[in-house]
Short mmCIF file of C-alpha atoms and ligand atoms in Angstrom, two decimals:
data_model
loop_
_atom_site.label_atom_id
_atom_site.label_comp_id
_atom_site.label_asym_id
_atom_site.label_seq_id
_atom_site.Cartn_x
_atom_site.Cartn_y
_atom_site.Cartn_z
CA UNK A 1 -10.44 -12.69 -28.69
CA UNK A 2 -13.74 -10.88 -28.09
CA UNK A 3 -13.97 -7.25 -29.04
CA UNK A 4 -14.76 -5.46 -26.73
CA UNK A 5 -17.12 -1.99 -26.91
CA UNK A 6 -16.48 1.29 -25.04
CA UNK A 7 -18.43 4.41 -24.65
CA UNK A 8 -16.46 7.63 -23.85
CA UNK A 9 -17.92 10.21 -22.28
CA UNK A 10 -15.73 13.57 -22.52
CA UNK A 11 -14.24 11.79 -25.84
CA UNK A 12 -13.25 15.42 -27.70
CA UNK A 13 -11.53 16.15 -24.84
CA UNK A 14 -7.76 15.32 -23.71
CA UNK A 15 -8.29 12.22 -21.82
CA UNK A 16 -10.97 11.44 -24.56
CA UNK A 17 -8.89 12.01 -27.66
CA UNK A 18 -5.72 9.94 -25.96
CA UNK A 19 -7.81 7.10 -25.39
CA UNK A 20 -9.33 6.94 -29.03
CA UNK A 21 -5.32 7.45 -29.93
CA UNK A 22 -4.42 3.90 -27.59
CA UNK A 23 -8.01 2.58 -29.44
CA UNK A 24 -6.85 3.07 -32.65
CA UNK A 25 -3.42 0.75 -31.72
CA UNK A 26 -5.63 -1.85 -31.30
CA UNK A 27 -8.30 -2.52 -33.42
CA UNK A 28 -9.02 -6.13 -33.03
CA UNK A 29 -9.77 -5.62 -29.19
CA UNK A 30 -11.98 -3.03 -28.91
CA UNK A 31 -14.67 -0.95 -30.66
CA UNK A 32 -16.60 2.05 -29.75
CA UNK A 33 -20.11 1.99 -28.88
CA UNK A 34 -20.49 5.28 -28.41
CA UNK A 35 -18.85 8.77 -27.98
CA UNK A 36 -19.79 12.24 -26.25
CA UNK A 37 -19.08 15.91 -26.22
CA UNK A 38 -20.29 19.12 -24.63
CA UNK A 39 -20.03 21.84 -27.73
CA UNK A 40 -17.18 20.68 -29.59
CA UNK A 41 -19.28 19.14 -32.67
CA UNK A 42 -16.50 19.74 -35.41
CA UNK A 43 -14.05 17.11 -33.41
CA UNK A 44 -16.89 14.99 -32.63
CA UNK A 45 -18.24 14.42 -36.17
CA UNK A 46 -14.55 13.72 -37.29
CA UNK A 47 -14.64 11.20 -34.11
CA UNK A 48 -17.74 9.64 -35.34
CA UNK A 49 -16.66 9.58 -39.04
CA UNK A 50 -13.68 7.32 -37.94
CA UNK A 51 -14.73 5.34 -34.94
CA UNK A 52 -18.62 4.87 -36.91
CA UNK A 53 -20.07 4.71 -32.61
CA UNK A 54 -23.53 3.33 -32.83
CA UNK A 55 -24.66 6.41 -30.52
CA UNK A 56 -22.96 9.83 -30.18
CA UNK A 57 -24.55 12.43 -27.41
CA UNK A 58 -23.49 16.44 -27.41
CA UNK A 59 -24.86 18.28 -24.81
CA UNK A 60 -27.87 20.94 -26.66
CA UNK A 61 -30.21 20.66 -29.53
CA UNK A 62 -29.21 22.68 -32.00
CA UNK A 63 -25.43 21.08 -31.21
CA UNK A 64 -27.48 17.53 -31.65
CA UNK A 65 -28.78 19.04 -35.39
CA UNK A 66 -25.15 20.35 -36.23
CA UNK A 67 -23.98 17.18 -35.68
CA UNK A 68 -26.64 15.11 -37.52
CA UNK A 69 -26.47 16.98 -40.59
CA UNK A 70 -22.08 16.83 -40.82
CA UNK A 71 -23.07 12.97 -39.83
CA UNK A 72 -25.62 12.71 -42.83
CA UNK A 73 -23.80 14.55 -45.17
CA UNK A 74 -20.46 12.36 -44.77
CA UNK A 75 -22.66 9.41 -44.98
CA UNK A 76 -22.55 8.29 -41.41
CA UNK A 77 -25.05 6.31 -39.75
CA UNK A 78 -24.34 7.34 -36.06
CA UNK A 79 -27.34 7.99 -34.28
CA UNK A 80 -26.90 11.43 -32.71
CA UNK A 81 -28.94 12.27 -29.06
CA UNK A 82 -28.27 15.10 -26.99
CA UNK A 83 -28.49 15.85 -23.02
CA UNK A 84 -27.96 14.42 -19.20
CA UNK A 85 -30.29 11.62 -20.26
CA UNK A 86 -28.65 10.31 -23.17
CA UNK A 87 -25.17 10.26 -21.57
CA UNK A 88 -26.90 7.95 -19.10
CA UNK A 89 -28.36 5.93 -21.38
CA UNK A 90 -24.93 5.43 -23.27
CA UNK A 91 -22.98 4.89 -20.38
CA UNK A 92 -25.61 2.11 -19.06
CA UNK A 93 -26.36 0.72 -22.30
CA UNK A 94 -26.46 -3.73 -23.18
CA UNK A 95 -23.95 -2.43 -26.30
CA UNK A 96 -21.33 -1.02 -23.78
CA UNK A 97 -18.97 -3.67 -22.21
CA UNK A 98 -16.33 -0.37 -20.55
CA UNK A 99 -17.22 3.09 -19.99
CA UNK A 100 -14.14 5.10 -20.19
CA UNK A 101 -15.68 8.11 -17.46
CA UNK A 102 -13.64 11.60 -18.92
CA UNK A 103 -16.35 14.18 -18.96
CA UNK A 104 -15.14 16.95 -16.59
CA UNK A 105 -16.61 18.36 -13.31
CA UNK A 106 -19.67 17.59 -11.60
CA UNK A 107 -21.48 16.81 -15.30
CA UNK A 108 -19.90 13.42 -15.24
CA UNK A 109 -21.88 12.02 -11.74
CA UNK A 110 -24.86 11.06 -12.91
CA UNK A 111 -23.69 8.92 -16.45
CA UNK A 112 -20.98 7.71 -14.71
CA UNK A 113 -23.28 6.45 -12.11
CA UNK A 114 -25.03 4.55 -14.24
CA UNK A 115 -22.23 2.82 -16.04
CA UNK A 116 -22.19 1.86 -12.10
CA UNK A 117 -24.89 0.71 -12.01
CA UNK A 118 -25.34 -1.00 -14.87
CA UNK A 119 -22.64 -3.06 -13.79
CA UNK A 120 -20.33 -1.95 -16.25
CA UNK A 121 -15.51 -1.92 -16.15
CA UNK A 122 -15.57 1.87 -15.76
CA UNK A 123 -12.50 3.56 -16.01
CA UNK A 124 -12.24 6.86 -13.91
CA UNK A 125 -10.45 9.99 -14.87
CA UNK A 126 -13.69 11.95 -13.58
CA UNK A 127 -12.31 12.64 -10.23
CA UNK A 128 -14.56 14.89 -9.43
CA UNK A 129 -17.85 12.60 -9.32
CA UNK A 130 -15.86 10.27 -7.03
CA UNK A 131 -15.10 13.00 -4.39
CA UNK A 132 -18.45 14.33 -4.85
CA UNK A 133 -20.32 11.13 -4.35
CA UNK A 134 -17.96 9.06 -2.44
CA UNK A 135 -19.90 6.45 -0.49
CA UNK A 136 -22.63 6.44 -2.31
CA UNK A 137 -20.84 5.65 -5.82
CA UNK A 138 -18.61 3.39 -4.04
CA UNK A 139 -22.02 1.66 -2.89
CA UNK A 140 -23.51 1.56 -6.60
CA UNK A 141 -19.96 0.26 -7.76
CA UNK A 142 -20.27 -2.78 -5.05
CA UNK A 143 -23.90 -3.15 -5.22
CA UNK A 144 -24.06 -3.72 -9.08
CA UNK A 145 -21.05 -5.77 -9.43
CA UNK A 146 -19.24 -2.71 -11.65
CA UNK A 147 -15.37 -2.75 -11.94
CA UNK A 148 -13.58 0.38 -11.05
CA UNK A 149 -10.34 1.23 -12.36
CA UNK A 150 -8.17 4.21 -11.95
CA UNK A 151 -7.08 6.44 -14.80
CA UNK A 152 -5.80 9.12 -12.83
CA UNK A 153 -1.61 8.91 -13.02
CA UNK A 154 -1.72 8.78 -9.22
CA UNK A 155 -3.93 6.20 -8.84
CA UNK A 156 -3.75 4.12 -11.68
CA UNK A 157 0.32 3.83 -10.13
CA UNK A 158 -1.03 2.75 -6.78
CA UNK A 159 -3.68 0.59 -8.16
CA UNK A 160 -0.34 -1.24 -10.02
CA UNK A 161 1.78 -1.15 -6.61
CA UNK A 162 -1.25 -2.92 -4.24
CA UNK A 163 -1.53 -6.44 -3.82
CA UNK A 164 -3.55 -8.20 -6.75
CA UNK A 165 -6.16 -9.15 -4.41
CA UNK A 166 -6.30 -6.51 -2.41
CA UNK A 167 -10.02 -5.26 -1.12
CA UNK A 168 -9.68 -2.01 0.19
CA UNK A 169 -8.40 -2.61 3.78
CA UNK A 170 -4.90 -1.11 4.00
CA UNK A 171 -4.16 -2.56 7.63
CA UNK A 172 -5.02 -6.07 6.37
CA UNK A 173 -2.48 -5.54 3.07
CA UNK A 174 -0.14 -3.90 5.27
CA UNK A 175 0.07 -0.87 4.15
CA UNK A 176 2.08 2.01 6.14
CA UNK A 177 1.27 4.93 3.59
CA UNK A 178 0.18 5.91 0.20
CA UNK A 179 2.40 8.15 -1.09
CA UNK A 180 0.68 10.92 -3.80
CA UNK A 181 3.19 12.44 -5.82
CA UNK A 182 2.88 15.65 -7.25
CA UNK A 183 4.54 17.94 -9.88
CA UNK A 184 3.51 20.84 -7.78
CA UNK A 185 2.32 22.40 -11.11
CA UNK A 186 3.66 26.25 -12.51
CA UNK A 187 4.05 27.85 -9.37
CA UNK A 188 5.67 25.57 -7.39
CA UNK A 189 8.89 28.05 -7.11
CA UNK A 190 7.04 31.35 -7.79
CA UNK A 191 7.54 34.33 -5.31
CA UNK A 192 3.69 33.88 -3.02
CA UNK A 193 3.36 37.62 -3.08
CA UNK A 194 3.14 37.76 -6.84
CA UNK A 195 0.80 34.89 -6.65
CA UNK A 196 -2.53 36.90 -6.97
CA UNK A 197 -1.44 38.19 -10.26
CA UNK A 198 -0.67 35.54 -12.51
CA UNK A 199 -3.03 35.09 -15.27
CA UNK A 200 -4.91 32.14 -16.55
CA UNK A 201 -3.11 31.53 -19.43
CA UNK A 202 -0.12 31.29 -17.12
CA UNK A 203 -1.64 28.60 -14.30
CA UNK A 204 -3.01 26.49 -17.47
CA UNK A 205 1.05 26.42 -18.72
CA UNK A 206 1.53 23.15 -16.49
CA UNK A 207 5.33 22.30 -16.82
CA UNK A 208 4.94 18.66 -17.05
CA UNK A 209 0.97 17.86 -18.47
CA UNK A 210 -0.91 18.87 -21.29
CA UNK A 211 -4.67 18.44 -20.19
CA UNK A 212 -7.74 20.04 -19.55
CA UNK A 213 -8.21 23.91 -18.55
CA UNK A 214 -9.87 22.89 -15.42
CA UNK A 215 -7.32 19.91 -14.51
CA UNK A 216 -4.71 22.80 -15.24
CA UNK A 217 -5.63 25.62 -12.92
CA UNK A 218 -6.21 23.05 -10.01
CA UNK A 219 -2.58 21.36 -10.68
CA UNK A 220 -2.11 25.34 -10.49
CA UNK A 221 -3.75 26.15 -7.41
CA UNK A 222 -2.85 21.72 -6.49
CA UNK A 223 -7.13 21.13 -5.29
CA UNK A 224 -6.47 18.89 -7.99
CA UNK A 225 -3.48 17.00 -5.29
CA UNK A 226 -6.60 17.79 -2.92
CA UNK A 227 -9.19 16.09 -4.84
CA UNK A 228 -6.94 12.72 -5.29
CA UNK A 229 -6.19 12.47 -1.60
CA UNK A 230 -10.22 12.06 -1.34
CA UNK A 231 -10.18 10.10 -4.78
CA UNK A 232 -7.76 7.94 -2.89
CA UNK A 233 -9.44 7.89 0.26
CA UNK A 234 -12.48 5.84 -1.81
CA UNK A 235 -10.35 4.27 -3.54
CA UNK A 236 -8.23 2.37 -1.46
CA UNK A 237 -10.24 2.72 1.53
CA UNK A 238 -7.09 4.39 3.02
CA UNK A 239 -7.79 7.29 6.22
CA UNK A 240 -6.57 10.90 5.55
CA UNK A 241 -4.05 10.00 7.96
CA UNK A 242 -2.73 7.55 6.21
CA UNK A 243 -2.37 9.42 2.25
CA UNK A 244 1.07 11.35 1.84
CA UNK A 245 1.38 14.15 -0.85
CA UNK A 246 5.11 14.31 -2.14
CA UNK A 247 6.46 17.26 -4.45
CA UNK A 248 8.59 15.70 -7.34
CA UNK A 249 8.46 17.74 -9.71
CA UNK A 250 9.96 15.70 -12.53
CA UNK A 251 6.52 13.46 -12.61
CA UNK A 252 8.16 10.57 -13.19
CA UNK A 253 7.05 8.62 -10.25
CA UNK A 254 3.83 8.56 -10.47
CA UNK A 255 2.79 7.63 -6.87
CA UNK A 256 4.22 4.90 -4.05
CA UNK A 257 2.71 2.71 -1.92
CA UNK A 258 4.85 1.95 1.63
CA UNK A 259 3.92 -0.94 3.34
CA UNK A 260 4.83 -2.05 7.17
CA UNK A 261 8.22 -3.82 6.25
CA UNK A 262 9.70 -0.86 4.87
CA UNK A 263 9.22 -1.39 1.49
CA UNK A 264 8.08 1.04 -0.71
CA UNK A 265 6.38 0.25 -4.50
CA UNK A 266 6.69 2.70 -7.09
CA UNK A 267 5.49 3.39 -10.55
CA UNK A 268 7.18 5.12 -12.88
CA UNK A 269 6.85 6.23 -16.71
CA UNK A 270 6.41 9.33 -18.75
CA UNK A 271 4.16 11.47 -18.36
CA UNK A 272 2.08 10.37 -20.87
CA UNK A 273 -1.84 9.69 -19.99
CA UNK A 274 -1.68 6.99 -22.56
CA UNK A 275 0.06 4.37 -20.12
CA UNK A 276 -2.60 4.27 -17.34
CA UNK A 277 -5.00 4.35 -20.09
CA UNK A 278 -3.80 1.40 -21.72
CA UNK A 279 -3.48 -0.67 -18.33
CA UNK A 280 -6.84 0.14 -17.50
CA UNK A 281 -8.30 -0.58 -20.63
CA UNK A 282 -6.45 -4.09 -21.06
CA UNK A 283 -6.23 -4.87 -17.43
CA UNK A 284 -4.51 -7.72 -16.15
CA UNK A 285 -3.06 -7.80 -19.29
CA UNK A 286 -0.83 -5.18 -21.45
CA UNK A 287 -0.82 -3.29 -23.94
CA UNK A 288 1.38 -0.86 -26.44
CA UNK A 289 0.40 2.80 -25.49
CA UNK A 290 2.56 4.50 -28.00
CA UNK A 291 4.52 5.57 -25.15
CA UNK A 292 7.47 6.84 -25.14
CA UNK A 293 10.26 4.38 -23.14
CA UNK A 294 11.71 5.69 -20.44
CA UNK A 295 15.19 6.52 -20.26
CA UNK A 296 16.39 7.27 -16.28
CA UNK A 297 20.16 8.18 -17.55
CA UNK A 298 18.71 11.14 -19.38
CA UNK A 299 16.58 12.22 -16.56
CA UNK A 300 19.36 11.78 -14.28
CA UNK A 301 17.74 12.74 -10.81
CA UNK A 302 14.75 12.62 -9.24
CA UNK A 303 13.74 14.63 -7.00
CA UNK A 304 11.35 14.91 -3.93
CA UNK A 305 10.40 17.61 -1.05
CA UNK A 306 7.29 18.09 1.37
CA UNK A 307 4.44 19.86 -0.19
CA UNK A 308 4.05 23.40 1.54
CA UNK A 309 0.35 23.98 3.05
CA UNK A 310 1.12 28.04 2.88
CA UNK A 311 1.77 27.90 -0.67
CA UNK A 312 -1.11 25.89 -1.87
CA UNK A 313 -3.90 26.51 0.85
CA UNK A 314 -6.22 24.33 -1.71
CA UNK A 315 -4.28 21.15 -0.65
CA UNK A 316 -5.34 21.56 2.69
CA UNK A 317 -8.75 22.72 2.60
CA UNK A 318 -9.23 19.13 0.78
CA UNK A 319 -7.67 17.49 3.70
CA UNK A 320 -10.17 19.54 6.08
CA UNK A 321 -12.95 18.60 3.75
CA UNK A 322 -11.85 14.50 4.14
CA UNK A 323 -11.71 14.68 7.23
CA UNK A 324 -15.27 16.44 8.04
CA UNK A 325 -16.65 14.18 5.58
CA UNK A 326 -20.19 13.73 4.30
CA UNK A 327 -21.15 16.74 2.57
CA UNK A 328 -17.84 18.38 2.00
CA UNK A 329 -15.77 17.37 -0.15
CA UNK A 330 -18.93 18.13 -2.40
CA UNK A 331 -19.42 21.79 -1.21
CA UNK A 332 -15.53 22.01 -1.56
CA UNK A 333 -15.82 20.53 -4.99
CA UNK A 334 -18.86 22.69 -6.52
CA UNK A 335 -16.75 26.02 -4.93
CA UNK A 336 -14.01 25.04 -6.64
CA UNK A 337 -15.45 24.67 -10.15
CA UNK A 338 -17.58 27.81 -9.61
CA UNK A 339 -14.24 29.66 -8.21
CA UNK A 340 -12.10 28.62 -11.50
CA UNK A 341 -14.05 28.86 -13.94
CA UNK A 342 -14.73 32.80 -12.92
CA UNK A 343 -10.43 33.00 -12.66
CA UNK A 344 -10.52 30.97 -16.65
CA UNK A 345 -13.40 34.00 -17.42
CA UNK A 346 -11.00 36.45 -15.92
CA UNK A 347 -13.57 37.57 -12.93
CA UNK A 348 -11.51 36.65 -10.31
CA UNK A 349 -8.06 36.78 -9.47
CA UNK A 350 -5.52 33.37 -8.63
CA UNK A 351 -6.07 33.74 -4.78
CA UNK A 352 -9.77 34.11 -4.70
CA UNK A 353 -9.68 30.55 -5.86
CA UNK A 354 -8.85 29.27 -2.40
CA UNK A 355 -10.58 32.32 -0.38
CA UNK A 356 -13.53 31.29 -1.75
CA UNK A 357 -13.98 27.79 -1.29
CA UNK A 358 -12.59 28.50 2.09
CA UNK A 359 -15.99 30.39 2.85
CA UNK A 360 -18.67 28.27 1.49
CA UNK A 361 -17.11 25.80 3.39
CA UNK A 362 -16.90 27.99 6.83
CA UNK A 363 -20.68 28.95 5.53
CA UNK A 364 -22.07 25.56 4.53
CA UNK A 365 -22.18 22.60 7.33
CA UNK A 366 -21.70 19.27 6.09
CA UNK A 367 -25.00 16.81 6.07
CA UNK A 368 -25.64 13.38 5.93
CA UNK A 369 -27.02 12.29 2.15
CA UNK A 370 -28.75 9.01 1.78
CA UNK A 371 -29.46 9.40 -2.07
CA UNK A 372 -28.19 11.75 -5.05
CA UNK A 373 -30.49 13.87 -5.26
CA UNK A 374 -30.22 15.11 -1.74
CA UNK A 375 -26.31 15.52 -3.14
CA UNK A 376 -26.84 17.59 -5.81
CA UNK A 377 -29.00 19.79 -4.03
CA UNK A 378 -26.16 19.93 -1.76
CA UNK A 379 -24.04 21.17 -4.64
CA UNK A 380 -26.24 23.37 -6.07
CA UNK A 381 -26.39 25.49 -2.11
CA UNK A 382 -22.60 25.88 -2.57
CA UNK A 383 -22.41 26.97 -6.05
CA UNK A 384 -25.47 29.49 -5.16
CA UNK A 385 -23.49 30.56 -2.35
CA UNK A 386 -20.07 30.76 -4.23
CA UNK A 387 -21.47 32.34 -7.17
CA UNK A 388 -22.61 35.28 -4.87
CA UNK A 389 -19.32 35.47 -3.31
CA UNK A 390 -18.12 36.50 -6.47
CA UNK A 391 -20.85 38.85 -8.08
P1 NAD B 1 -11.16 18.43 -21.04
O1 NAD B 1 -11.69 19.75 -20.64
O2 NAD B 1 -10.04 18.33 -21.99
O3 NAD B 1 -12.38 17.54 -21.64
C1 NAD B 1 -13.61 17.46 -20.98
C2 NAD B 1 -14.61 16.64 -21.80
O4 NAD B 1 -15.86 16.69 -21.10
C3 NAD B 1 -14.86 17.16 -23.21
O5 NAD B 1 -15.10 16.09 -24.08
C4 NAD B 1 -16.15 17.98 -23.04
O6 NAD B 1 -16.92 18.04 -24.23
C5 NAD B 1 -16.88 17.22 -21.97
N1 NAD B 1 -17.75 18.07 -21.16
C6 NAD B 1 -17.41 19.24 -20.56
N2 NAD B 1 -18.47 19.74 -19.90
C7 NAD B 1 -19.51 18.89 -20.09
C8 NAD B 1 -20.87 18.87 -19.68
N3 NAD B 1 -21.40 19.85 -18.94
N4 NAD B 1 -21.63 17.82 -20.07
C9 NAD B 1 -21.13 16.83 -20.82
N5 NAD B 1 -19.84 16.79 -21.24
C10 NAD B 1 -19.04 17.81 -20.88
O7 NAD B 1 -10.81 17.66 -19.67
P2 NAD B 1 -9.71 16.53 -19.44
O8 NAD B 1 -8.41 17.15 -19.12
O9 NAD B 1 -9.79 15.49 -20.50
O10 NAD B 1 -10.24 15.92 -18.06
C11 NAD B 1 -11.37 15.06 -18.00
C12 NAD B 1 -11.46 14.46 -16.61
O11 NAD B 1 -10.31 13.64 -16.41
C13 NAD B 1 -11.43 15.49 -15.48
O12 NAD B 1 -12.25 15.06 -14.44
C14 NAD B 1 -9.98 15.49 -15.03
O13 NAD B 1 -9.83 15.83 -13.67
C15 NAD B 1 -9.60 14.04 -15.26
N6 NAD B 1 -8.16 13.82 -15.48
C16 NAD B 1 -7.56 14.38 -16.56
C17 NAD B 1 -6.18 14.19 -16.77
C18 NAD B 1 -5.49 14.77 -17.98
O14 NAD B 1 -4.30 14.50 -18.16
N7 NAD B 1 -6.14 15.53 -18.83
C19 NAD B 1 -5.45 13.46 -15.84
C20 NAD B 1 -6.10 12.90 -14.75
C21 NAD B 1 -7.46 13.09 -14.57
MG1 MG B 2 -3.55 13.02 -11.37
#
């Protein structure tokens, strides 16, 4: 068997660090090529120390000379490079067979791009450069012969229901619905009224996931349900129409795909990030995750309920943004990264999440974008505009 050779970018970080644990299960298959972080150099250099990446990229200068001289000093050969360009030039490099894409937020477009269009197996987690990007990274992923496979629960479950040849045309696979579940994160049952007060260490307590502390408050606020329904719209080339959010709270199911007969595919497991790791990464084939089995006689019941628009005005702002398209779900993205991060800082409170993004939206017409560049200066307008929302 060949080895193969990743580069993770986002690798100190949970989606990072779980696939370096599935990695390390298997170390005739694959080695790493090379690894990334923003600030977190201590985790990094331990990375590095095991893993011995050919490349490792942190995000500043004096992180880059931080890391160099733990590297040195432990006797490790990693070269160490630092900013937007080098986490291009690892995720596009000749050494790289897979990119695993886990950087979070809008920082991950532009390297995951390039692993795009370098014609690199790329697997996603990075939602947000997908929803961002949409048709144009769905372009670069056609035009460059790249692979694209979903690491999102969600999606890696549908990806594992659909048809193994199927091309992105529901009608033709015969496919009724896709059906996103959803845990409906901490406040799923909490009193509405009481909603503006909760703090951020309480939305980043999700009941079912340990991740992220962006990931958290939008399973919090669910514009992370609203992001997959467009991540799923690119996807699986399926019309807003046509994508399904279900509450089940026990996140067991990790999404459904109905087709016109009346059948409906599931995909279940525990909710463990390891398992659509590990199918991605060895994909057709499989793989030991380190995964937990599960047992459906301890569970006992699963449950299931419509999600509630009132509740979780996030999930359909996303929806609105879908279905306006071009420009949108960008400006809806960029106001919701500006919008949490001032609730993680403590600016803001939980309901100026949604009021926010709500108005640069209203404020900020969606436009037809031929390249990235006219994107991102799409995205910078709304985070201008959201930023002075909040000042
Ligand atoms: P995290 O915050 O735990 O880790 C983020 C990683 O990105 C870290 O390695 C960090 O160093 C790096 N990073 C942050 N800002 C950066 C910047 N400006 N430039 C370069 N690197 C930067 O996040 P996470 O929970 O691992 O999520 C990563 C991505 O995966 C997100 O897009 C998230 O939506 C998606 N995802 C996560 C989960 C999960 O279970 N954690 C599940 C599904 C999808
Ligand atoms: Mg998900």
């Amino acid at each position: 068997m060949t080895i193969e050779r990743i580069t993770i970018l986002g690798a100190t970080g949970s989606i990072g660090v779980s696939t370096l644990d599935v990695l390390a299960r298997h170390p005739m298959r694959y080695a790493v090529h090379a690894l990334t972080a923003h600030a977190n150099v201590a985790l990094l250099a331990a990375q590095c120390k095991r893993w011995q990446p050919q490349v490792a990229v942190v995000g500043t200068a004096a992180a880059a000379l931080e890391l160099t001289a733990l590297l040195r000093a432990a006797g490790v050969r990693t070269e160490v490079a630092y900013g937007p360009a080098a986490l291009c030039a690892v995720a596009g490099a000749a050494g790289c067979d897979m990119v695993m894409a886990a950087i979070v937020g809008a920082a991950g477009l532009e390297p995951t791009l390039a692993a795009a269009r370098a014609g690199k197996k790329i697997l996603l987690a990075n939602k947000e450069a997908l929803v961002m990007s949409g048709r144009l990274f769905m372009d670069a992923v056609r035009n460059h012969g790249a692979t694209l496979l979903p690491i999102d629960s969600e999606h890696n479950a549908i990806f594992q229901c659909l048809p193994h040849d199927f091309d992105r045309d529901c009608q033709r696979a015969g496919i009724a619905k896709i059906l996103l579940t959803a845990s409906g994160g901490p406040f799923l049952t909490r009193d509405v009224a009481t909603l503006d007060s909760v703090t951020p260490a309480e939305a980043v307590a999700h009941p079912k996931w340990v991740m992220g502390r962006k990931i958290s408050v939008d399973s919090a606020t669910m514009m992370n349900k609203g992001l997959e329904v467009i991540e799923a719209h690119w996807l699986f080339g399926a019309p807003a129409a046509k994508i399904e959010v279900v509450i089940h709270p026990q996140s067991v199911v990790h999404s459904m795909v109905s087709y016109v007969d009346g059948s409906v595919l599931a995909q279940l497991g525990n909710p463990d990030m390891r398992t659509p790791i590990a199918q991605a990464l060895a994909y057709p084939q499989r793989i030991d995750a380190g995964v937990a089995p599960l047992d459906l006689a301890t569970i006992g019941s699963l449950a299931f309920e419509r999600a509630d628009l009132v509740r979780f005005p996030c999930l359909k702002l996303a929806y609105d943004a879908l279905t306006e398209g071009n420009t949108a779900p960008a400006v809806l993205n960029a106001a919701n990264e500006v919008a949490v991060a001032a609730f993680l800082d403590g600016r803001i409170g939980f309901r100026m999440i949604d009021r926010i993004i709500a108005e640069v939206m209203h404020r900020t017409p969606a436009i037809a974008v031929a390249d990235i560049g006219a994107l991102l200066e799409q995205d910078q307008v709304a985070r201008r505009l959201a930023g002075s929302l909040i000042h």
